[in-house]
Amino acid sequence: MRKIWEFLRSRKLALTLLPVFIIPLVVGALFFPGLSYIFSAWWFVAIGLALILNTLFCTLPRVRMVWRRTFREPPQFDRDSLSKLPNQREVGFSEPLDEVVARTRASLLKRRYRLKESVAPAGVSVFAEKGRFGAWGSLLFHLGLLVVFLGASFGALTNLRGRFVLTEGQTFTEAHGDYQQLREAPFFREGHQGFQVTLDKLYIKYDKQGSVADYFSDVTVFDEGTKVKAQRVAVNNPLSYGNFVFFQSARYGFSPLLIIEDKDGRTLLRAFVSLNRVEKAGRVQWIDTFSVPDTDLRISAQFYPDAVAPGGLRLETKSIVPKRPALQLNVTQGKKVLFRGPLFLPGSVNFDGMALTFADVRQWSEFYVTKDLGIPVVFTGFWLAVFALGVRFLFAHKRIWLVLEPRRGRVTGAVAGTSDRYHALFKQEFDKIVDELTQSQSL
Amino acid sequence: MTWGIEPKATWGIEPKGGRLIEAITFWAAVTVYVASSVLYLYGLVFKKEQALTIATYAAAVGFVPHSVALIVRWAAAGYPPVASSYETLAVVAWVAVLMFLALQWQFVKTRVLGAAILPISFIMMGLSRMPAQAVEPLSPSLKSYWLIIHAFFAELGHGSFIIATACALILLLKERAPQTTASYAFFDRFPSTDVLDDLSYRFITLGFILHAIMIVSGSIWANQAWGRYWGWDPVETWSLVTWLVYGVYLHLRLFRGWAGEKSAWLAVGAFVLVLFTFWGVGYVTPSIHRYLRL
């Protein structure tokens, strides 16, 4: 059991799992782009889980160790014990002991070392230390990764992701049935809240070349019939309400108002019809086919925002700015074609005793919705990990020991130092400190 | 506007004077960097300390018009110069020169690294002129202060990895140099292999942190723009791969005692990943980072 435990918390396992985790990322991103579901495959998740468990088992036992190392009293040392350390020099001074100690104190304090001096019958010992909190950096970084994993897992099990389309003036109710597309995680547990979101207006900004430069929507939120919030929703400026977040999608289009009346003046259809947005050969079209409810009428409509009819033939559009809207219509009843042709706004056509009117046009916008309570936990983990990396980088644990003994009118001693990282650079710093202290008076 | 950045330029049309100033200062910087590179190489090969000193001053002088070019670009576009390949390459070169100047100010003996850093920088600046340089309007998803944070830390990270890789390359050259008097004399100009190793390690650690901030800020931004903090986009995934590979480097150093040549080779290999992530992935597969394509 102990061997299994040691294996699970071994760094060797971490160094094995990391490349095993990296390889599918490389292969997946290069050869299967857009197929992000492969990163949900059971075997990839298993590798990720193994890495997380290894991190957990490595990290938790180290908390006590790092705590002790940070707050323990430094061990006693003497001149002989310093000889075993990597950076070590013998020193000698002609000044009195108290002057040497004062100079040593000033030199080390200048470099922001924390000092602990102790006086013994034989002389004075000075222990200087800095960056002892650096050891927390690695620990907190790995804890941060664990927090990210916790947040991501919680979110993945409890979140909601959906999308819906609204025409200007229409209202969306936050309920299961109003979404066009909806994915609820296993433990979402029907957490719908029933508030309403109305699209007041969609704005599309065009540049001088007639391309879309920006887009955003004015929306209002109603909760139990009361207006609670109004906001302009744009990319990078989502709407948040009741743990739900609404994002402006890049998909938008046009909803012509079509009115169909029969020969008795009865209204068969009066609705803003959101025409589907399709991209074909780099060009955007708004086109759709739908049935008129309670009839056998079928209408195929293509919208032209800035329509022209060159030579009276099929419509074309000069731009995507709705300056001269028109529809290319095809109305059928079974196999019989009742009407085929253009219809400009505003306009009507009559066929088979019916009247079809193109009365108005509004815009529709798509919105993405998420509810993910794991996100704040994920971001907390991110920032904890980044902060910890900074601590680790800035605080290399450096220690310097100095033993000074008065002997026959001189002061002799030994100096030693260690650093947990950047050994060559620390050696340069150590040599500089000692040279400064001795002013080239080494024995 | 209640959010993000509103481009100042009338899209596709730039103030004529601004473009001229940008071009002049840009090419002035490249010219000075080339001169500095030549002086570094001359000083290195012929052991002329004065040439190395002049080369360092030249690099600092070239840094000024380089900075001006980027500032003019920022002013003309109305947004930071981080939204196209031209801009990102020019900024990464700027960061690499800045980090080098800071490093050699702290450790004088490292100034000979200028023989590697300055050529890399002016080559990057040359490459940056290959794609279109016209100021383009920002797409709505780029209109956020996170653009500055995300791109800034990406470029700082790249600059750090460039310095680390330069140290690693020189370490490898030193270790593999023929055992001749001339060779010793040449490589004696550089810091010791231990110091080069430590410097490479230090800059990789710094780059690791900066790269992490880049990934984190990108995730937060993606969540704000699209409602998902991670989407397995190819450039996102490759950034994670690069970061994990540097993580492997750090683990091997700390726990397996890897140092010297072994570490240096891994540092160079990891840097190839950095290059591929930001200027190669976009060619192989579509990505939301399509504006990084050369």
XYZ file of C-alpha atoms in Angstrom:
737
model
C 0.000 0.000 0.000
C 2.845 2.287 0.933
C 4.574 1.567 -2.376
C 1.419 2.491 -4.271
C 1.143 5.703 -2.275
C 4.795 6.558 -2.923
C 4.299 5.864 -6.623
C 1.171 8.021 -6.863
C 2.899 10.975 -5.250
C 6.202 10.580 -7.042
C 7.675 13.291 -9.230
C 8.770 10.548 -11.609
C 5.105 9.866 -12.282
C 4.527 13.586 -12.903
C 7.425 13.692 -15.365
C 5.937 10.671 -17.137
C 2.359 11.920 -17.181
C 3.193 15.384 -18.489
C 4.524 14.186 -21.885
C 1.726 11.600 -22.053
C -0.752 14.467 -21.600
C 1.049 16.734 -24.081
C 1.181 14.296 -27.008
C -2.604 14.031 -27.567
C -2.840 17.828 -27.293
C -0.297 18.171 -30.116
C -1.922 15.523 -32.289
C -5.444 16.753 -31.623
C -4.709 20.417 -32.278
C -2.742 19.720 -35.469
C -4.661 16.921 -37.103
C -8.154 17.264 -35.700
C -8.814 20.983 -35.395
C -12.414 21.861 -34.692
C -12.997 18.416 -33.235
C -12.639 19.580 -29.660
C -14.840 16.729 -28.460
C -11.813 14.431 -28.760
C -10.493 16.219 -25.697
C -13.548 14.860 -23.882
C -12.602 11.276 -24.788
C -12.489 8.994 -21.762
C -8.802 8.132 -22.173
C -7.745 11.800 -22.375
C -9.855 12.646 -19.339
C -8.268 9.693 -17.536
C -4.754 11.004 -18.242
C -5.775 14.448 -17.038
C -7.297 12.968 -13.893
C -4.143 10.962 -13.211
C -2.099 14.155 -13.511
C -4.433 15.993 -11.137
C -4.352 13.159 -8.599
C -0.583 13.046 -8.794
C -0.495 16.798 -8.211
C -2.849 16.419 -5.238
C -0.858 13.614 -3.642
C 2.417 15.480 -4.213
C 1.155 18.786 -2.939
C -0.885 18.144 0.195
C 1.811 16.370 2.222
C 4.194 19.211 1.431
C 2.091 21.805 3.226
C 3.358 20.757 6.652
C 6.921 20.457 5.419
C 6.924 23.928 3.878
C 5.239 25.401 6.975
C 7.940 23.940 9.205
C 10.731 25.105 6.922
C 9.356 28.637 6.883
C 8.804 29.072 10.587
C 11.364 26.848 12.261
C 14.309 28.264 14.123
C 17.570 27.901 12.212
C 19.729 25.058 13.565
C 22.838 25.776 15.601
C 26.028 25.806 13.606
C 29.719 26.175 14.155
C 32.803 26.706 12.054
C 33.264 23.010 11.332
C 29.722 22.475 10.072
C 30.152 25.305 7.546
C 32.943 23.457 5.773
C 30.399 21.031 4.308
C 28.462 23.752 2.447
C 28.990 24.452 -1.281
C 30.076 28.099 -1.008
C 32.538 28.467 1.790
C 35.462 30.783 2.577
C 37.771 31.453 5.467
C 38.078 35.123 6.402
C 40.199 37.319 8.604
C 39.921 40.906 9.854
C 42.248 43.258 11.661
C 39.452 45.326 13.212
C 37.809 44.586 16.565
C 35.005 42.025 16.623
C 32.169 44.490 17.199
C 33.249 46.580 14.184
C 33.359 43.487 11.963
C 29.919 42.451 13.166
C 28.548 45.964 12.512
C 29.989 45.993 9.012
C 28.615 42.519 8.328
C 25.186 43.549 9.619
C 25.143 46.659 7.379
C 26.256 44.743 4.287
C 23.646 42.038 4.676
C 20.805 44.354 5.702
C 21.552 46.465 2.625
C 20.830 43.354 0.584
C 17.581 42.793 2.507
C 18.718 39.723 4.413
C 17.049 38.947 7.736
C 19.655 38.494 10.430
C 19.897 36.416 13.574
C 22.970 36.987 15.671
C 24.028 34.886 18.591
C 26.895 35.471 20.953
C 28.881 32.501 22.234
C 31.945 32.347 24.458
C 34.057 31.624 21.353
C 32.700 34.515 19.314
C 29.698 35.629 17.304
C 27.518 33.695 14.863
C 25.451 35.474 12.256
C 22.755 33.734 10.289
C 21.352 35.723 7.353
C 18.402 34.604 5.314
C 16.074 35.909 2.651
C 13.410 34.553 0.371
C 12.251 31.855 2.785
C 8.671 32.368 1.643
C 9.771 31.335 -1.841
C 9.103 27.727 -0.897
C 5.393 28.619 -0.704
C 5.444 29.602 -4.350
C 5.646 26.096 -5.718
C 3.128 24.788 -3.188
C 0.570 27.529 -3.835
C 1.042 27.180 -7.594
C 0.094 23.514 -7.499
C -2.784 24.279 -5.121
C -3.920 26.881 -7.642
C -3.961 24.228 -10.375
C -6.060 22.000 -8.141
C -8.503 24.859 -7.561
C -8.754 25.370 -11.332
C -9.517 21.698 -11.750
C -12.173 21.833 -9.004
C -13.846 24.830 -10.591
C -13.736 23.355 -14.080
C -15.161 20.039 -12.865
C -17.921 21.683 -10.870
C -18.811 23.849 -13.839
C -18.785 20.940 -16.257
C -21.215 19.021 -14.046
C -23.636 21.843 -13.286
C -23.546 24.332 -16.150
C -25.960 25.366 -18.849
C -25.077 26.504 -22.363
C -27.680 27.616 -24.836
C -28.578 30.013 -27.588
C -31.656 31.755 -28.821
C -32.681 34.217 -31.491
C -34.763 37.334 -30.914
C -36.242 39.798 -33.370
C -36.342 43.406 -32.219
C -39.334 43.828 -29.922
C -39.518 40.130 -29.062
C -39.000 38.635 -25.638
C -37.150 35.542 -24.517
C -38.186 33.738 -21.351
C -35.455 31.937 -19.483
C -37.135 28.545 -19.555
C -36.336 25.212 -21.090
C -38.636 25.641 -24.096
C -37.514 29.076 -25.317
C -33.967 28.081 -26.267
C -33.173 27.174 -29.867
C -30.270 25.097 -28.676
C -29.666 23.983 -25.113
C -27.171 21.809 -23.290
C -27.667 21.201 -19.599
C -25.007 19.446 -17.581
C -26.043 16.349 -15.578
C -26.454 18.237 -12.312
C -27.988 21.432 -13.653
C -31.270 20.247 -12.171
C -33.636 22.511 -14.115
C -32.252 25.666 -12.543
C -34.237 27.913 -14.880
C -35.397 31.184 -13.390
C -38.141 32.348 -15.724
C -37.089 35.974 -16.095
C -37.500 37.647 -19.480
C -35.144 39.404 -21.843
C -36.457 41.731 -24.551
C -34.403 42.804 -27.542
C -35.217 46.487 -27.903
C -32.885 47.282 -30.791
C -29.966 45.740 -32.652
C -27.376 48.186 -33.960
C -25.099 47.329 -36.833
C -22.323 49.795 -37.588
C -20.925 49.798 -41.087
C -17.605 51.161 -42.268
C -17.032 53.263 -45.373
C -16.562 50.150 -47.454
C -19.976 48.879 -46.339
C -18.602 46.054 -44.201
C -19.797 45.437 -40.645
C -17.573 47.276 -38.196
C -19.444 46.606 -34.991
C -22.714 45.247 -33.629
C -24.494 45.476 -30.292
C -27.978 45.182 -28.826
C -30.047 47.166 -26.374
C -31.889 44.709 -24.137
C -34.196 44.960 -21.131
C -34.611 42.361 -18.397
C -37.950 41.791 -16.689
C -38.365 39.679 -13.609
C -41.919 38.837 -12.518
C -43.202 41.603 -14.736
C -40.914 44.285 -13.313
C -38.184 45.926 -15.340
C -34.973 45.181 -13.443
C -32.176 45.937 -15.867
C -31.465 47.592 -19.203
C -28.125 47.210 -20.896
C -26.275 47.493 -24.168
C -24.916 44.007 -24.906
C -21.862 43.760 -27.134
C -18.967 41.408 -27.691
C -16.827 41.871 -24.562
C -19.792 43.412 -22.735
C -22.191 40.593 -21.831
C -25.352 40.915 -19.769
C -25.334 39.182 -16.383
C -28.480 38.440 -14.460
C -29.280 35.777 -11.896
C -26.037 33.828 -12.561
C -26.937 33.701 -16.251
C -24.707 35.506 -18.706
C -25.919 36.588 -22.153
C -23.374 37.126 -24.918
C -23.826 38.981 -28.185
C -23.338 36.569 -31.060
C -21.884 37.570 -34.442
C -24.965 36.074 -36.095
C -27.705 38.515 -36.920
C -30.189 38.928 -39.716
C -33.452 40.280 -40.900
C -37.040 39.498 -40.003
C -39.532 40.763 -42.576
C -43.082 41.336 -41.350
C -45.315 39.251 -43.592
C -49.091 39.528 -43.516
C -51.259 37.096 -45.457
C -55.031 37.614 -45.641
C -57.519 35.427 -47.428
C -60.339 36.658 -49.638
C -62.590 37.139 -46.575
C -60.042 39.415 -44.914
C -59.096 36.738 -42.393
C -55.466 36.922 -41.318
C -53.651 33.685 -42.051
C -50.227 34.992 -41.065
C -48.960 38.105 -39.354
C -45.438 37.630 -38.073
C -41.859 38.765 -38.194
C -40.168 35.811 -39.837
C -36.503 35.435 -38.829
C -34.787 34.460 -42.054
C -31.830 32.168 -41.670
C -28.378 33.628 -42.246
C -26.275 31.583 -44.647
C -22.737 32.192 -45.865
C -22.077 30.988 -49.396
C -18.818 31.587 -51.262
C -17.883 34.360 -48.871
C -21.220 36.131 -49.269
C -23.982 36.369 -46.709
C -27.562 35.562 -47.641
C -30.778 35.658 -45.642
C -32.979 32.893 -46.897
C -35.553 30.547 -45.476
C -38.465 28.279 -46.301
C -41.421 27.920 -43.951
C -45.022 26.797 -43.844
C -47.920 29.057 -42.938
C -49.627 27.484 -39.906
C -53.048 25.881 -40.406
C -52.701 26.105 -44.175
C -50.919 24.217 -46.899
C -49.073 27.301 -48.020
C -45.323 27.108 -48.196
C -43.179 30.229 -48.631
C -39.572 30.449 -49.679
C -38.130 33.922 -49.067
C -34.750 35.465 -49.687
C -34.086 38.936 -48.306
C -32.070 41.579 -50.168
C -31.174 44.534 -47.935
C -30.245 46.980 -50.695
C -32.078 45.464 -53.638
C -31.851 46.236 -57.311
C -33.413 44.337 -60.175
C -31.060 44.776 -63.131
C -32.986 44.384 -66.340
C -36.097 43.482 -64.333
C -34.642 40.022 -63.728
C -33.723 38.374 -60.449
C -32.918 40.622 -57.499
C -29.401 41.480 -56.430
C -28.208 43.482 -53.444
C -25.714 46.336 -53.660
C -24.753 46.140 -49.969
C -25.772 44.641 -46.638
C -27.088 47.960 -45.391
C -30.910 47.800 -45.475
C -31.504 50.876 -47.619
C -33.975 49.358 -50.105
C -35.240 46.065 -48.681
C -36.902 43.526 -50.906
C -37.871 39.866 -50.866
C -37.562 37.282 -53.595
C -40.602 35.115 -52.934
C -41.792 31.724 -54.013
C -45.265 30.857 -52.679
C -46.602 27.355 -53.270
C -49.676 25.391 -52.317
C -48.859 21.746 -52.707
C -47.268 21.516 -56.152
C -48.988 24.648 -57.423
C -46.891 27.805 -57.584
C -49.094 30.693 -56.488
C -46.517 33.465 -56.752
C -42.901 33.821 -57.738
C -41.135 37.147 -57.919
C -39.750 40.184 -56.105
C -41.577 42.248 -53.540
C -40.160 45.547 -52.343
C -40.876 47.135 -48.955
C -43.607 48.238 -48.557
C -45.624 46.255 -51.032
C -48.340 43.685 -51.591
C -49.107 40.946 -54.060
C -52.347 39.126 -54.724
C -52.642 35.510 -55.735
C -55.462 33.004 -55.678
C -57.707 35.393 -53.746
C -55.074 35.993 -51.067
C -53.040 39.101 -50.340
C -49.463 38.940 -49.098
C -48.024 42.150 -47.715
C -44.407 42.901 -46.935
C -45.133 45.550 -44.277
C -41.959 46.061 -42.312
C -38.541 44.622 -41.572
C -36.682 44.348 -38.321
C -33.396 42.800 -37.361
C -32.836 39.655 -35.355
C -29.890 38.831 -33.183
C -28.597 35.612 -31.750
C -27.469 35.405 -28.136
C -25.420 32.791 -26.324
C -26.280 32.019 -22.729
C -24.188 30.363 -20.082
C -24.680 29.597 -16.453
C -21.483 28.272 -14.941
C -20.896 28.646 -11.227
C -17.470 27.050 -11.568
C -16.023 30.007 -13.469
C -15.213 32.211 -10.443
C -13.457 29.216 -8.863
C -11.474 28.592 -12.052
C -10.376 32.228 -12.242
C -9.470 32.246 -8.548
C -7.287 29.214 -9.187
C -5.707 30.945 -12.185
C -4.734 34.037 -10.243
C -3.545 32.028 -7.241
C -1.280 30.007 -9.548
C 0.076 33.134 -11.247
C 0.652 34.914 -7.921
C 2.449 31.838 -6.601
C 4.691 31.705 -9.671
C 5.654 35.296 -8.987
C 6.519 34.416 -5.387
C 8.594 31.480 -6.572
C 10.464 33.590 -9.092
C 11.144 36.567 -6.864
C 12.078 34.728 -3.689
C 14.986 32.336 -4.088
C 15.787 31.030 -0.617
C 19.274 32.271 0.185
C 21.122 31.665 3.423
C 24.490 32.869 4.643
C 26.246 31.717 7.793
C 29.093 33.562 9.398
C 31.147 32.484 12.418
C 33.566 35.065 13.830
C 36.104 34.369 16.560
C 38.587 36.810 18.120
C 42.038 35.266 18.088
C 45.297 36.882 19.112
C 44.277 40.433 18.331
C 42.560 39.538 15.024
C 39.150 38.238 14.097
C 39.032 35.069 12.063
C 36.080 33.186 10.811
C 34.283 31.225 8.176
C 31.506 32.265 5.817
C 29.248 29.901 3.910
C 26.158 30.317 1.808
C 23.539 28.377 -0.127
C 20.685 29.129 -2.459
C 17.916 26.782 -3.509
C 18.221 27.995 -7.124
C 20.466 29.858 -9.569
C 23.577 28.500 -7.900
C 26.096 30.113 -10.232
C 24.470 33.533 -9.903
C 24.271 33.127 -6.131
C 27.980 32.246 -6.028
C 28.728 35.555 -7.737
C 26.587 37.374 -5.180
C 28.178 35.446 -2.282
C 31.718 36.188 -3.479
C 30.818 39.846 -3.881
C 29.472 40.006 -0.305
C 32.510 38.285 1.163
C 34.950 40.437 -0.851
C 33.108 43.514 0.315
C 33.352 42.382 3.940
C 36.960 41.377 3.849
C 38.123 44.072 1.474
C 40.362 41.391 0.045
C 41.695 40.363 3.433
C 41.073 36.596 3.117
C 43.453 34.278 4.939
C -18.979 53.846 -25.981
C -19.373 51.974 -22.724
C -16.871 49.252 -23.421
C -13.537 48.369 -25.036
C -11.503 50.353 -27.487
C -12.863 52.439 -30.309
C -10.370 52.619 -33.201
C -9.483 56.179 -33.985
C -8.450 55.664 -37.587
C -10.942 55.811 -40.423
C -10.629 52.223 -41.366
C -8.081 51.388 -44.062
C -7.002 55.002 -44.377
C -4.036 56.291 -42.377
C -2.742 59.790 -41.828
C -0.060 60.191 -44.485
C 2.486 61.840 -42.208
C 2.119 59.162 -39.558
C 2.866 56.381 -42.017
C 5.995 58.170 -43.189
C 7.281 58.773 -39.665
C 6.587 55.166 -38.761
C 8.482 53.898 -41.816
C 11.444 56.201 -41.268
C 11.839 55.383 -37.573
C 11.264 51.676 -38.176
C 13.989 51.424 -40.815
C 16.281 53.682 -38.794
C 15.987 51.202 -35.931
C 16.672 48.248 -38.232
C 19.730 50.018 -39.684
C 21.155 50.772 -36.255
C 20.465 47.224 -35.053
C 22.317 45.865 -38.098
C 25.255 48.162 -37.334
C 25.178 47.090 -33.694
C 25.146 43.415 -34.729
C 28.166 43.944 -36.952
C 30.013 45.701 -34.138
C 29.180 42.929 -31.663
C 30.475 40.287 -34.043
C 33.582 42.340 -34.779
C 34.230 42.899 -31.079
C 33.664 39.231 -30.342
C 35.886 37.837 -33.056
C 38.722 40.356 -32.784
C 38.485 40.828 -29.001
C 37.832 44.558 -29.200
C 36.215 45.698 -25.939
C 35.591 49.135 -27.366
C 33.611 47.663 -30.252
C 31.412 45.805 -27.764
C 30.843 49.012 -25.819
C 29.942 50.965 -28.959
C 27.683 48.115 -30.093
C 25.786 48.267 -26.803
C 25.347 52.016 -27.084
C 24.199 51.525 -30.676
C 21.589 48.992 -29.558
C 20.326 51.494 -26.991
C 20.253 54.230 -29.639
C 18.378 51.980 -32.095
C 15.859 51.227 -29.366
C 14.705 54.853 -29.450
C 13.427 55.029 -33.062
C 12.072 51.508 -32.623
C 9.988 52.775 -29.682
C 8.921 55.841 -31.655
C 7.775 53.661 -34.564
C 5.570 51.631 -32.228
C 4.176 54.727 -30.523
C 3.353 56.341 -33.892
C 1.668 53.116 -34.970
C -0.386 53.107 -31.767
C -1.406 56.720 -32.291
C -2.389 56.155 -35.923
C -4.414 53.034 -35.224
C -5.976 54.157 -31.956
C -5.210 50.787 -30.404
C -1.988 49.115 -29.202
C 0.197 47.574 -31.940
C -0.680 43.964 -31.117
C -3.411 43.036 -33.569
C -1.468 41.858 -36.623
C 1.607 39.818 -37.458
C 3.552 42.937 -38.411
C 2.762 44.565 -35.090
C 3.397 41.521 -32.880
C 6.767 40.740 -34.515
C 7.890 44.341 -34.186
C 6.867 44.421 -30.512
C 8.501 41.082 -29.674
C 11.758 42.363 -31.221
C 11.392 45.518 -29.093
C 10.866 43.452 -25.917
C 13.885 41.244 -26.705
C 16.146 44.289 -27.143
C 14.760 45.885 -23.956
C 15.348 42.727 -21.907
C 18.834 42.375 -23.357
C 19.749 45.966 -22.506
C 18.451 45.442 -18.947
C 20.349 42.160 -18.619
C 23.694 43.477 -19.811
C 23.314 46.517 -17.553
C 23.041 44.116 -14.602
C 25.640 41.621 -15.850
C 28.161 43.385 -18.067
C 29.747 40.209 -19.350
C 26.447 39.184 -20.941
C 26.619 42.030 -23.438
C 28.316 39.694 -25.897
C 24.903 38.006 -26.145
C 24.069 40.989 -28.280
C 25.816 39.122 -31.087
C 22.808 36.781 -31.017
C 19.971 38.996 -29.746
C 20.409 41.925 -32.135
C 20.482 39.827 -35.315
C 17.405 37.910 -34.111
C 15.661 41.223 -33.490
C 16.386 42.852 -36.822
C 15.490 39.633 -38.665
C 12.134 39.616 -36.850
C 11.620 43.217 -37.820
C 12.438 42.370 -41.423
C 9.972 39.471 -41.362
C 7.360 41.759 -39.880
C 7.360 43.852 -43.071
C 6.330 40.853 -45.162
C 2.601 40.896 -44.465
C 0.384 43.914 -44.978
C 1.121 46.791 -42.660
C -1.933 48.947 -43.259
C -3.908 49.819 -40.174
C -6.987 47.637 -40.169
C -10.094 48.221 -38.098
C -10.343 46.097 -35.003
C -12.980 43.407 -35.195
C -15.563 43.672 -32.405
C -14.079 40.722 -30.477
C -10.718 42.541 -30.240
C -12.229 45.695 -28.750
C -11.302 45.073 -25.134
C -8.640 46.168 -22.672
C -7.795 42.461 -22.386
C -6.202 42.769 -25.851
C -3.464 44.934 -24.360
C -2.954 42.699 -21.324
C -3.045 39.409 -23.227
C -0.820 40.517 -26.111
C 1.570 42.484 -23.861
C 2.307 39.475 -21.667
C 2.563 37.232 -24.722
C 5.247 39.485 -26.142
C 7.064 39.839 -22.831
C 7.061 36.060 -22.539
C 8.437 35.659 -26.054
C 11.155 38.203 -25.364
C 12.123 36.301 -22.229
C 12.254 32.996 -24.084
C 14.424 34.607 -26.785
C 16.989 35.679 -24.182
C 16.866 32.255 -22.516
C 17.353 30.501 -25.845
C 20.251 32.782 -26.795
C 21.970 31.879 -23.501
C 21.281 28.194 -24.106
C 22.632 28.333 -27.674
C 25.841 30.010 -26.592
C 26.237 27.458 -23.802
C 25.909 24.659 -26.357
C 28.400 26.322 -28.685
C 30.806 26.736 -25.811
C 30.462 23.136 -24.665
C 30.938 21.797 -28.169
C 33.701 24.148 -29.247
C 36.987 22.517 -30.306
C 39.564 22.383 -27.547
C 41.948 24.921 -29.108
C 43.560 28.065 -27.803
C 41.742 30.180 -30.347
C 38.448 28.634 -29.350
C 39.103 29.223 -25.641
C 40.064 32.812 -26.375
C 36.872 33.348 -28.384
C 34.467 31.808 -25.908
C 36.171 33.379 -22.929
C 34.368 36.572 -23.947
C 31.098 34.984 -22.859
C 30.003 34.315 -19.313
C 30.882 30.906 -17.882
C 28.672 27.971 -18.822
C 27.355 27.873 -15.242
C 26.262 31.487 -15.443
C 24.786 30.996 -18.935
C 22.912 27.981 -17.599
C 21.554 29.943 -14.645
C 20.574 32.878 -16.849
C 18.779 30.589 -19.277
C 16.979 28.967 -16.330
C 16.071 32.334 -14.874
C 14.662 33.705 -18.113
C 12.729 30.526 -18.753
C 11.209 30.807 -15.278
C 10.290 34.419 -16.020
C 8.912 33.442 -19.420
C 6.918 30.634 -17.806
C 5.201 33.137 -15.512
C 4.558 35.644 -18.309
C 3.241 32.870 -20.551
C 0.918 31.769 -17.729
C -0.432 35.300 -17.414
C -0.958 35.368 -21.167
C -2.972 32.130 -21.029
C -4.973 33.253 -17.983
C -5.772 36.681 -19.429
C -6.720 35.068 -22.739
C -9.071 32.694 -20.926
C -10.747 35.487 -18.997
C -11.121 37.513 -22.188
C -12.526 34.546 -24.127
C -15.049 34.000 -21.347
C -16.079 37.650 -21.493
C -16.378 37.648 -25.286
C -17.767 34.202 -26.053
C -18.886 32.666 -22.767
C -16.199 29.999 -22.658
C -12.789 30.286 -21.022
C -11.296 27.380 -22.958
C -12.320 26.175 -26.401
C -9.426 23.973 -27.539
C -8.633 26.419 -30.319
C -5.365 25.256 -31.978
C -3.349 28.294 -30.865
C -4.847 28.037 -27.347
C -3.934 24.354 -27.214
C -0.426 24.886 -28.558
C 0.151 27.689 -26.050
C -0.753 25.208 -23.345
C 1.578 22.630 -24.906
C 4.444 25.165 -24.929
C 3.755 26.092 -21.314
C 3.650 22.434 -20.251
C 6.924 21.698 -22.058
C 8.580 24.540 -20.163
C 6.962 23.044 -17.070
C 8.701 19.757 -17.864
C 11.968 21.722 -18.212
C 11.521 23.238 -14.757
C 10.620 19.899 -13.174
C 13.663 18.224 -14.737
C 15.913 20.987 -13.445
C 14.504 20.981 -9.949
C 13.955 17.286 -9.346
C 16.273 15.440 -11.708
C 19.194 17.818 -11.508
C 19.161 18.549 -15.235
C 21.561 21.347 -16.023
C 24.099 22.352 -18.621
C 23.796 20.798 -22.086
C 20.722 18.678 -21.401
C 18.769 21.683 -20.146
C 20.043 23.843 -22.974
C 18.854 21.420 -25.646
C 15.426 21.259 -24.036
C 15.323 25.068 -23.879
C 16.095 25.306 -27.595
C 13.487 22.646 -28.447
C 10.857 24.412 -26.362
C 11.595 27.670 -28.161
C 10.889 25.979 -31.496
C 7.442 25.239 -30.067
C 7.031 28.925 -29.195
C 7.819 29.895 -32.787
C 5.477 27.268 -34.182
C 2.646 28.183 -31.805
C 2.536 31.817 -32.764
C 3.640 31.852 -36.371
C 3.084 28.312 -37.630
C -0.151 26.884 -36.266
C -2.217 29.460 -38.145
C -0.940 28.086 -41.451
C -1.608 24.468 -40.630
C -5.062 24.795 -39.191
C -7.717 27.516 -38.817
C -7.740 29.409 -35.553
C -9.376 32.408 -33.896
C -5.812 33.818 -33.788
C -5.794 34.053 -37.607
C -4.330 37.597 -37.503
C -1.011 36.084 -36.335
C -0.398 34.634 -39.783
C 2.609 36.087 -41.579
